[in-house]
Coordinates of C-alpha atoms in Angstrom, one line a residue:
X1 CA 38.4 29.9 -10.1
X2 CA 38.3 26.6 -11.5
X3 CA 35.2 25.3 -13.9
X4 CA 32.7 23.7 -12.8
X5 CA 34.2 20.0 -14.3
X6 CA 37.0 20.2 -12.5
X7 CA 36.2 21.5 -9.4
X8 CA 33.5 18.6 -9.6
X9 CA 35.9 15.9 -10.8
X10 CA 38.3 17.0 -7.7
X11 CA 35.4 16.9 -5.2
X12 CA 34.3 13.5 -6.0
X13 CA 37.8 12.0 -6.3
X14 CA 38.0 13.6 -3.0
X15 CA 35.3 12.0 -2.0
X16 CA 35.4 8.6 -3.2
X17 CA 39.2 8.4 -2.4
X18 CA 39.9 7.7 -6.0
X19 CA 40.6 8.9 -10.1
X20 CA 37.1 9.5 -11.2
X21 CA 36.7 6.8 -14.1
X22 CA 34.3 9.5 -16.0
X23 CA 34.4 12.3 -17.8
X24 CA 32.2 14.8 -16.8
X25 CA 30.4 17.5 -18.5
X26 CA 28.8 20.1 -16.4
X27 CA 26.1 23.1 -16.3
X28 CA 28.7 26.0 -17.5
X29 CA 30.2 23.7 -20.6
X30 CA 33.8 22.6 -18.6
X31 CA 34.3 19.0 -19.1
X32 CA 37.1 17.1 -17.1
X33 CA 38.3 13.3 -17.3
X34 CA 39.4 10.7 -19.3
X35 CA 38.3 11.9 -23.0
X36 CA 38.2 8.2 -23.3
X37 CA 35.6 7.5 -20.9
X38 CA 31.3 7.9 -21.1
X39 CA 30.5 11.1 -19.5
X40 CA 28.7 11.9 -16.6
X41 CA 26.4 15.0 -17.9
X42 CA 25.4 17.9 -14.9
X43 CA 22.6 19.6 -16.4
X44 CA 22.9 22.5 -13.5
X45 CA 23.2 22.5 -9.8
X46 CA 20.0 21.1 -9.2
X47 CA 21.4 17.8 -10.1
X48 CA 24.2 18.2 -7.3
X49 CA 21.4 19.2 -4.7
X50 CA 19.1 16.0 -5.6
X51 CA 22.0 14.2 -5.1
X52 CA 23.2 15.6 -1.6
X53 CA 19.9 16.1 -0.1
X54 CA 18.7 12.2 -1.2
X55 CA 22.1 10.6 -1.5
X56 CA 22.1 7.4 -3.2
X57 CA 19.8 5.8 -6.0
X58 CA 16.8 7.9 -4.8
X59 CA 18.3 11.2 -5.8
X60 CA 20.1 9.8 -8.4
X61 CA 16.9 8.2 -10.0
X62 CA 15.4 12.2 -9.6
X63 CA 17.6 13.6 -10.8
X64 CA 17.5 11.4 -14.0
X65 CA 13.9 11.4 -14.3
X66 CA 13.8 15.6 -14.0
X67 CA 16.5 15.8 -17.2
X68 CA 19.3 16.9 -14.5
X69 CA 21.7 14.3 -15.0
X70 CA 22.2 12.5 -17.8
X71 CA 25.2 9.8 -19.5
X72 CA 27.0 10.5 -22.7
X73 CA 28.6 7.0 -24.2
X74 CA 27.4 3.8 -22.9
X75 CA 25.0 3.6 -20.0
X76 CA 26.4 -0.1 -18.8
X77 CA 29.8 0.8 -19.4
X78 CA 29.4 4.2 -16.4
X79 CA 27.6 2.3 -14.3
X80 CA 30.1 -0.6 -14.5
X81 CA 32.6 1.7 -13.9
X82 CA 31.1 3.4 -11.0
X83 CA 29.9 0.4 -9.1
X84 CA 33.2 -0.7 -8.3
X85 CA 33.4 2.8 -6.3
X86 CA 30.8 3.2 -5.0
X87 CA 28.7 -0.3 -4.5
X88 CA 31.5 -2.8 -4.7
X89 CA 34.1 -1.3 -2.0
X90 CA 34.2 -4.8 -0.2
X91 CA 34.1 -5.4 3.3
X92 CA 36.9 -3.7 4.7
X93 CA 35.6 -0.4 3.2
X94 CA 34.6 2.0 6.1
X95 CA 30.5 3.3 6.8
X96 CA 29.1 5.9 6.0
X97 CA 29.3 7.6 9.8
X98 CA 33.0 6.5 9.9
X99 CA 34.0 7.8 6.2
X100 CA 32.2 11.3 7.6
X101 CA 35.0 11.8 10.7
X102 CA 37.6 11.8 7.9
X103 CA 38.7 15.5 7.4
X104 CA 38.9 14.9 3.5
X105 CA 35.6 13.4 3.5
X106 CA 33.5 16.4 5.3
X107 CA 35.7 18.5 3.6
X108 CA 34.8 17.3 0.3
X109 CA 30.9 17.1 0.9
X110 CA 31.3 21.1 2.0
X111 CA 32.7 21.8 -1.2
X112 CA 30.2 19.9 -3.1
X113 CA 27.0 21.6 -1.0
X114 CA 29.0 25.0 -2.1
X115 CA 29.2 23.8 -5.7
X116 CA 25.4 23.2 -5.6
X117 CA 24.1 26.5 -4.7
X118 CA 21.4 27.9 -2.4
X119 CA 20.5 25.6 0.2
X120 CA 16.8 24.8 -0.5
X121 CA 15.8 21.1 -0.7
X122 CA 15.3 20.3 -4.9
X123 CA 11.1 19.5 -4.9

């Protein structure tokens, strides 16, 4: 079975449709991604649950604020790099409701929820 990193990395490029433009380092000590690149630290799973259960900058900001996500390297420079990914995909880029009746898409978000653990909500 493949470390956390990479399964991660592979999820979210999944996901997002594109190379992940972060390293990240995750909860078992596997990093994956550009060495290059500031790294997207995931304390444990609780991070990935914050984030799945309150997608967007509410879990995000809770996960930050509990200590389960963090950014190695430049703050600016990740965010920068994520926003063209995730903020800045332009007009043509599909919903949310139609990116979720792509097969890769709900196939991805499945293997993240697995990746996260036990089901129950983060408090």
């Amino acid at each position: 079975m493949a470390d956390a990193a990479s399964r991660l990395k592979g999820l979210l490029e999944q996901l997002l449709g594109a190379p992940l433009p972060l390293r990240i380092h995750a909860w078992d000590g596997s990093q994956a991604g550009p060495p290059d690149a500031p790294a997207l630290v995931v304390r444990n799973r609780r991070a990935l649950r914050r984030l799945l259960f309150k997608p967007g900058e509410l879990g995000l900001a809770r996960a930050w604020v509990a200590g389960d996500l963090d950014v190695e390297g430049d703050l600016y420079t990740a965010l920068g790099r994520l926003s063209g990914l995730i903020w800045e995909r332009g007009e043509d880029a599909p919903t949310l409701a139609q990116s979720l009746r792509d097969p890769q898409v709900r196939s991805a978000v499945r293997g993240l929820f697995r990746l996260a653990g036990p089901r129950s909500a983060p408090g």
